[in-house]
Short mmCIF file of C-alpha atoms in Angstrom, two decimals:
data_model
loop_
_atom_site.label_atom_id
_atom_site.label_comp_id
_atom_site.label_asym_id
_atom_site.label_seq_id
_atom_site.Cartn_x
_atom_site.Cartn_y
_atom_site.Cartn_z
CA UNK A 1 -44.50 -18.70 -73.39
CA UNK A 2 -48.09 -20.06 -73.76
CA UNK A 3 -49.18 -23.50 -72.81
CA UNK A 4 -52.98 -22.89 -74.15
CA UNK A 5 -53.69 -21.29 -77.45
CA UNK A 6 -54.36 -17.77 -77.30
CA UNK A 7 -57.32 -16.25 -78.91
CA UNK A 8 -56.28 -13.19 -80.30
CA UNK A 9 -59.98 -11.52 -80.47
CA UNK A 10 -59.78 -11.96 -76.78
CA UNK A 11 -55.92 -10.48 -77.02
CA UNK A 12 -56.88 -7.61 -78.71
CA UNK A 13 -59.45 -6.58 -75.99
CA UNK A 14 -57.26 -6.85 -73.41
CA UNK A 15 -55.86 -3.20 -74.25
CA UNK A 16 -56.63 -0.39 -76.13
CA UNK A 17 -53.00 1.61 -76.60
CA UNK A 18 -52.63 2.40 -80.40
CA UNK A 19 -49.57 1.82 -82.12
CA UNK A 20 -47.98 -0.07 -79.02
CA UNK A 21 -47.81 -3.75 -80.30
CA UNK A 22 -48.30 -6.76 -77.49
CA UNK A 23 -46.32 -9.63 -78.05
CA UNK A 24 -48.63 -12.74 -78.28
CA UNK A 25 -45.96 -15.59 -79.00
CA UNK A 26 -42.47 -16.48 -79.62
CA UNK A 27 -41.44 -18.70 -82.30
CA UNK A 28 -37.27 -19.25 -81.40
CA UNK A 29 -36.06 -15.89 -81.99
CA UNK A 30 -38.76 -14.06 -83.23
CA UNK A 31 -41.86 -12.84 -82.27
CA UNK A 32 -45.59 -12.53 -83.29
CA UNK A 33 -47.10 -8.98 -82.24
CA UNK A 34 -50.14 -7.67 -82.46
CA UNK A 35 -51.39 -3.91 -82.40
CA UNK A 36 -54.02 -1.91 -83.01
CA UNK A 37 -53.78 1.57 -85.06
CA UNK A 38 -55.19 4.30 -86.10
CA UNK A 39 -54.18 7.62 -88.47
CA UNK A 40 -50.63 7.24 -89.04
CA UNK A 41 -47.77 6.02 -88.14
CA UNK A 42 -43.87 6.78 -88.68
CA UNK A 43 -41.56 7.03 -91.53
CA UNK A 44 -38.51 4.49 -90.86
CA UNK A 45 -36.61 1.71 -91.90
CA UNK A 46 -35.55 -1.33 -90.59
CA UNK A 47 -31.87 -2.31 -91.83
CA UNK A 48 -31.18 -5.70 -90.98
CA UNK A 49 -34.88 -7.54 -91.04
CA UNK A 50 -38.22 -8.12 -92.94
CA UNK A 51 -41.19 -7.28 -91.68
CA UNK A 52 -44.20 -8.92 -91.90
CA UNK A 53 -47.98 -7.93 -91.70
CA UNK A 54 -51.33 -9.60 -91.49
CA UNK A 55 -54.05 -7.58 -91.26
CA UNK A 56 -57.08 -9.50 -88.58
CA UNK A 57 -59.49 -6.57 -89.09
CA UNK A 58 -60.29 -2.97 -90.69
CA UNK A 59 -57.46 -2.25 -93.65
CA UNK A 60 -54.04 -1.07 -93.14
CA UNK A 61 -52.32 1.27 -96.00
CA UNK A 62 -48.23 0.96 -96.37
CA UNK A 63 -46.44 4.08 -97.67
CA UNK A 64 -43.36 2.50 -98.88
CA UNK A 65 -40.25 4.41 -100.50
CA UNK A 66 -36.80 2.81 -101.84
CA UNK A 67 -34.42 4.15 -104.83
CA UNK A 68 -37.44 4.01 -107.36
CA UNK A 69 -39.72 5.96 -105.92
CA UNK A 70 -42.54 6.24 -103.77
CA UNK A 71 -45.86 4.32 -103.40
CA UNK A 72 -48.43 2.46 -101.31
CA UNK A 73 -50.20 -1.06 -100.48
CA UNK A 74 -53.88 -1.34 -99.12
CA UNK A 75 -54.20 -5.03 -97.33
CA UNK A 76 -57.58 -5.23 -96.59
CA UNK A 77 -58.68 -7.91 -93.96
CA UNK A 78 -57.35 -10.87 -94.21
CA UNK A 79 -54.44 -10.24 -96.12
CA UNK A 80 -50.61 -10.06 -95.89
CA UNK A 81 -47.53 -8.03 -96.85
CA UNK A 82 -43.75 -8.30 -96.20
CA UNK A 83 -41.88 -4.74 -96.08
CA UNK A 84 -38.26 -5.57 -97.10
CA UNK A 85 -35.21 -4.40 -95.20
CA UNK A 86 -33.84 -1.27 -95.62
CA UNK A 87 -37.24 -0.10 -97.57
CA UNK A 88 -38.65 2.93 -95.41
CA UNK A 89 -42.34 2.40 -94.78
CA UNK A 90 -44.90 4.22 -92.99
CA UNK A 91 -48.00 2.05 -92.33
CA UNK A 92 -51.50 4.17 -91.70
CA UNK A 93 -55.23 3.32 -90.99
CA UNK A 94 -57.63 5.98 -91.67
CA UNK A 95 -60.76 4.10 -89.82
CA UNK A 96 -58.33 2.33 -87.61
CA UNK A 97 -57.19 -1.56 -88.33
CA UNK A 98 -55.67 -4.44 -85.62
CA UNK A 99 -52.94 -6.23 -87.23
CA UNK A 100 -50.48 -9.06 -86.52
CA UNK A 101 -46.51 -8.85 -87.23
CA UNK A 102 -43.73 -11.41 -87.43
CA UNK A 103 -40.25 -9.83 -86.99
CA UNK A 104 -37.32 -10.52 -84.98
CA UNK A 105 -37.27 -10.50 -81.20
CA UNK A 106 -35.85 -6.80 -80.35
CA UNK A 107 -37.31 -5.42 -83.19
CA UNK A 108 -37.91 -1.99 -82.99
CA UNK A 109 -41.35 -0.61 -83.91
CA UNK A 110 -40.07 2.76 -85.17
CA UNK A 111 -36.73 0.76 -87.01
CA UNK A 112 -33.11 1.61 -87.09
CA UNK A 113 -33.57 5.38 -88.45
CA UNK A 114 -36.81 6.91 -88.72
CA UNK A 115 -38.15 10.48 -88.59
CA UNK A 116 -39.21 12.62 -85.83
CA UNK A 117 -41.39 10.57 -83.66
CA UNK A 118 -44.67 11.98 -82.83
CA UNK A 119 -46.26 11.61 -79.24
CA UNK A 120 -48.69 8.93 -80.49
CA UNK A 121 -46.48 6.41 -81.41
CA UNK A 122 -45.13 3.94 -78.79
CA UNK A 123 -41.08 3.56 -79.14
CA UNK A 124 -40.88 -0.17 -78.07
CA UNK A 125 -39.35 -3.62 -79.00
CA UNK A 126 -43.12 -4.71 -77.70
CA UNK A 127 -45.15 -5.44 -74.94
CA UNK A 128 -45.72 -8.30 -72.73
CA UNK A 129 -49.65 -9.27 -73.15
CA UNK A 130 -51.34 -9.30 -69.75
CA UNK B 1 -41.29 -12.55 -103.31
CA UNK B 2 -44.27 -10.68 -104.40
CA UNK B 3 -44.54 -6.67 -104.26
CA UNK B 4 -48.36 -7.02 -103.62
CA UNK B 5 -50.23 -7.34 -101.04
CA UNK B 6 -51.31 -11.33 -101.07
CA UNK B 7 -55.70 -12.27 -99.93
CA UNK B 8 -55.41 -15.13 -97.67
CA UNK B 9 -58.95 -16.19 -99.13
CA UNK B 10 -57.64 -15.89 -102.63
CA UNK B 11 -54.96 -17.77 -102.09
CA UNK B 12 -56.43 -20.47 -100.36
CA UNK B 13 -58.90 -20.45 -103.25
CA UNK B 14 -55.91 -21.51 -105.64
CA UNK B 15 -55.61 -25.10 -104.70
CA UNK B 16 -57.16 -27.86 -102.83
CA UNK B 17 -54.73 -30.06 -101.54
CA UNK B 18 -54.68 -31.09 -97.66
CA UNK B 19 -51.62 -31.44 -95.28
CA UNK B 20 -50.30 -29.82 -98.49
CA UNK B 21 -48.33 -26.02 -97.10
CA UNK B 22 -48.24 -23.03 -100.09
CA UNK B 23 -45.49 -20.63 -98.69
CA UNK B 24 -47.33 -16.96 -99.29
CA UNK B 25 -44.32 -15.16 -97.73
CA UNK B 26 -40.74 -14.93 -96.95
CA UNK B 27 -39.46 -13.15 -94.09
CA UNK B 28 -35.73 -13.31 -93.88
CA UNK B 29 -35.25 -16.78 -93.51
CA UNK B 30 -38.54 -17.82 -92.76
CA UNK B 31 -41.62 -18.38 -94.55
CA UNK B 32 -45.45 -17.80 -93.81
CA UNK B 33 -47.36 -20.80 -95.20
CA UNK B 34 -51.34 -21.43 -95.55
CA UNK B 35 -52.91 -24.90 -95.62
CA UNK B 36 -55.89 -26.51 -95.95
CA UNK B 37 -56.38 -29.52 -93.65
CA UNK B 38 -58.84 -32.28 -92.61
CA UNK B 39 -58.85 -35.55 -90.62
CA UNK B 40 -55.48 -36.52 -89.19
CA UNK B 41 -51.78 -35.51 -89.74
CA UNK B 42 -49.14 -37.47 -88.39
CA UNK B 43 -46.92 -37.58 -85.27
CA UNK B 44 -43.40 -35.79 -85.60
CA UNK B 45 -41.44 -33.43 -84.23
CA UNK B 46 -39.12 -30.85 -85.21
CA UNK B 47 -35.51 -31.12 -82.95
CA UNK B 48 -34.48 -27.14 -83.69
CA UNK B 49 -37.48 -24.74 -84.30
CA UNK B 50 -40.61 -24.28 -83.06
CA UNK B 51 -43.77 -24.16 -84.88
CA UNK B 52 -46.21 -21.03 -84.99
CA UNK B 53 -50.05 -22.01 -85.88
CA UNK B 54 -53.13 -19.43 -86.50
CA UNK B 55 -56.12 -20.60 -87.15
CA UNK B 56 -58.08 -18.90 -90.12
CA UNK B 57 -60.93 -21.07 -90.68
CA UNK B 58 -62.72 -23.94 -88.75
CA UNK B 59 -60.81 -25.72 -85.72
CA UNK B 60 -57.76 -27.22 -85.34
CA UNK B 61 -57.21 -29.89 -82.53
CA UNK B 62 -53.29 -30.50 -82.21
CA UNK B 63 -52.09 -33.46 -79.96
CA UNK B 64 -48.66 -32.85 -77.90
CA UNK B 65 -46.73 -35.65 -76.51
CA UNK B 66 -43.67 -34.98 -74.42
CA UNK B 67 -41.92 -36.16 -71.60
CA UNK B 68 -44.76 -35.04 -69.14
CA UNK B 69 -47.19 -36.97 -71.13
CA UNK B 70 -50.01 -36.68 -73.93
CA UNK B 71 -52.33 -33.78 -74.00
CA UNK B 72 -53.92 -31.72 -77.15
CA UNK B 73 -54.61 -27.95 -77.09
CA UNK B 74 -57.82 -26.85 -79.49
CA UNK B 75 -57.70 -23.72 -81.75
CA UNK B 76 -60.72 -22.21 -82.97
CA UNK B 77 -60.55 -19.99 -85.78
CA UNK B 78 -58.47 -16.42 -84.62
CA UNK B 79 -56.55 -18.21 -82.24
CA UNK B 80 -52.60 -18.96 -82.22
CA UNK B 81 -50.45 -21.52 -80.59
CA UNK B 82 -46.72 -22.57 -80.69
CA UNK B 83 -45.57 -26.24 -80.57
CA UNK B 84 -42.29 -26.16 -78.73
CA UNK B 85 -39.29 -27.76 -80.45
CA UNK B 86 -38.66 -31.21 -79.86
CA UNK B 87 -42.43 -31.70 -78.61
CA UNK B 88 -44.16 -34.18 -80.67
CA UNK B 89 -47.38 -33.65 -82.30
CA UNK B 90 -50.07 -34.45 -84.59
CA UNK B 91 -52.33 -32.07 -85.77
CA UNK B 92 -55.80 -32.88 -87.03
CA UNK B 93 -58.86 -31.49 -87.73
CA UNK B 94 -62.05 -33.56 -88.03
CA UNK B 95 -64.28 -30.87 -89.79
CA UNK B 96 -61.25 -29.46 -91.69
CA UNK B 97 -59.66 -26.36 -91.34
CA UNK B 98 -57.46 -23.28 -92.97
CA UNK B 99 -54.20 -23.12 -91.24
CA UNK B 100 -51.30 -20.37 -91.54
CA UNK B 101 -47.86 -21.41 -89.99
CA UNK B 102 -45.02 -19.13 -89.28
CA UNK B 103 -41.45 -21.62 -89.77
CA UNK B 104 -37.96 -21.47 -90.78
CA UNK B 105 -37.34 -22.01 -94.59
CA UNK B 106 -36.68 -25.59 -95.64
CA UNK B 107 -38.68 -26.77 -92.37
CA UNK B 108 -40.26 -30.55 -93.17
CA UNK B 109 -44.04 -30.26 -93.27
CA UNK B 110 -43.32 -34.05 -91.49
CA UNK B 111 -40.49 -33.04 -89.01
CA UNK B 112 -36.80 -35.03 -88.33
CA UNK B 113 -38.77 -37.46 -86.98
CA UNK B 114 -42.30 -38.82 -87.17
CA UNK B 115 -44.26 -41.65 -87.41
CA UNK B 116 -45.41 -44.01 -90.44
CA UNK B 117 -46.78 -41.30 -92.96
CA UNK B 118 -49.91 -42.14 -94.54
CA UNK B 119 -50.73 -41.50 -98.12
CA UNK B 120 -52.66 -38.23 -97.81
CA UNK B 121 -49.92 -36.56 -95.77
CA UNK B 122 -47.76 -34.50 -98.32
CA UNK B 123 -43.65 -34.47 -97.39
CA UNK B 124 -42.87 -30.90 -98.16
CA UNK B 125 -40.96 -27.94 -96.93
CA UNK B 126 -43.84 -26.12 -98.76
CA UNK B 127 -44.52 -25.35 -102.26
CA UNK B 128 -44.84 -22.33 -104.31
CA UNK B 129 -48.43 -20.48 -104.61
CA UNK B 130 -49.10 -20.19 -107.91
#
């Protein structure tokens, strides 16, 4: 995709759409996305993959709910989570966070089942970065 | 693997090893691994996947050698580049550096093929963070 590294400071100002991950690499048949958000986003699931988070700056909170019950994650800066399949999650950033994702090319950023989507959230399997 | 969120900075507190990847996630059949590095790695390549680097701390220089030549791509810290597969490369770092990489589980921290590894180059598909 790239020939040069990418900086992804310089990525992230590129566009200011929240919720509406940009797609900053491909690594075989996945990809490495990377958003910015703010308040929250929506409930879903995604059946057939993991999903992985690092967040580059602010904190990101992950509402997470399986057969035992319902809680949440804060990953401050600099840290990392992995939201396994099937588990319905619903990240959220209060003061707003940018964060990076691994996940499978085609991935969709709402999942396989999810709740009603509100306006603010982007349905997409990603964004080119321009 | 873990249920918690995992502090990139904690975990790179943990050990001091170079050239020595601790695997601090699994995603499907991947895994997210964080290493400390300094001076110079050695030449390989991997035939079947590519290889995702972000920088996290300090600089990472990493020579590529292909048919079209030898040239080397330089990451400061935030930025993210992917070595094709099949490319050979050697990455190094003369002030030393925190790495994370983004690979396919069981991947060879030394490739299918590489050159003459020297003594402070650890052969690894990546060990356990404890």
């Amino acid at each position: 995709m790239n020939d040069q590294p990418i900086d992804l400071r310089t990525a992230l100002g590129r566009f200011e759409d929240l919720w509406s991950p940009r797609i900053v690499a491909h690594v075989n048949d996945y990809d490495v996305r990377i958003a910015k958000v703010a308040g929250d986003h929506v409930w879903h699931a995604h059946e057939d993959t993991d999903e992985f988070f690092l967040v580059l700056d602010g904190e990101l909170t992950i509402a997470l709910r399986d057969d035992e019950g319902e809680r949440s994650v804060t990953l401050p800066q600099g840290s990392v989570f992995v939201v396994p399949r099937g588990t319905e999650h619903r990240p959220s950033s209060p003061a707003g966070a940018s964060i990076l994702m691994f996940e499978p090319t085609g991935t969709s950023s709402v999942g396989d089942r999810h709740d009603e989507i509100p306006g603010h959230v982007d349905v997409t399997t990603g964004h080119a970065l321009r």
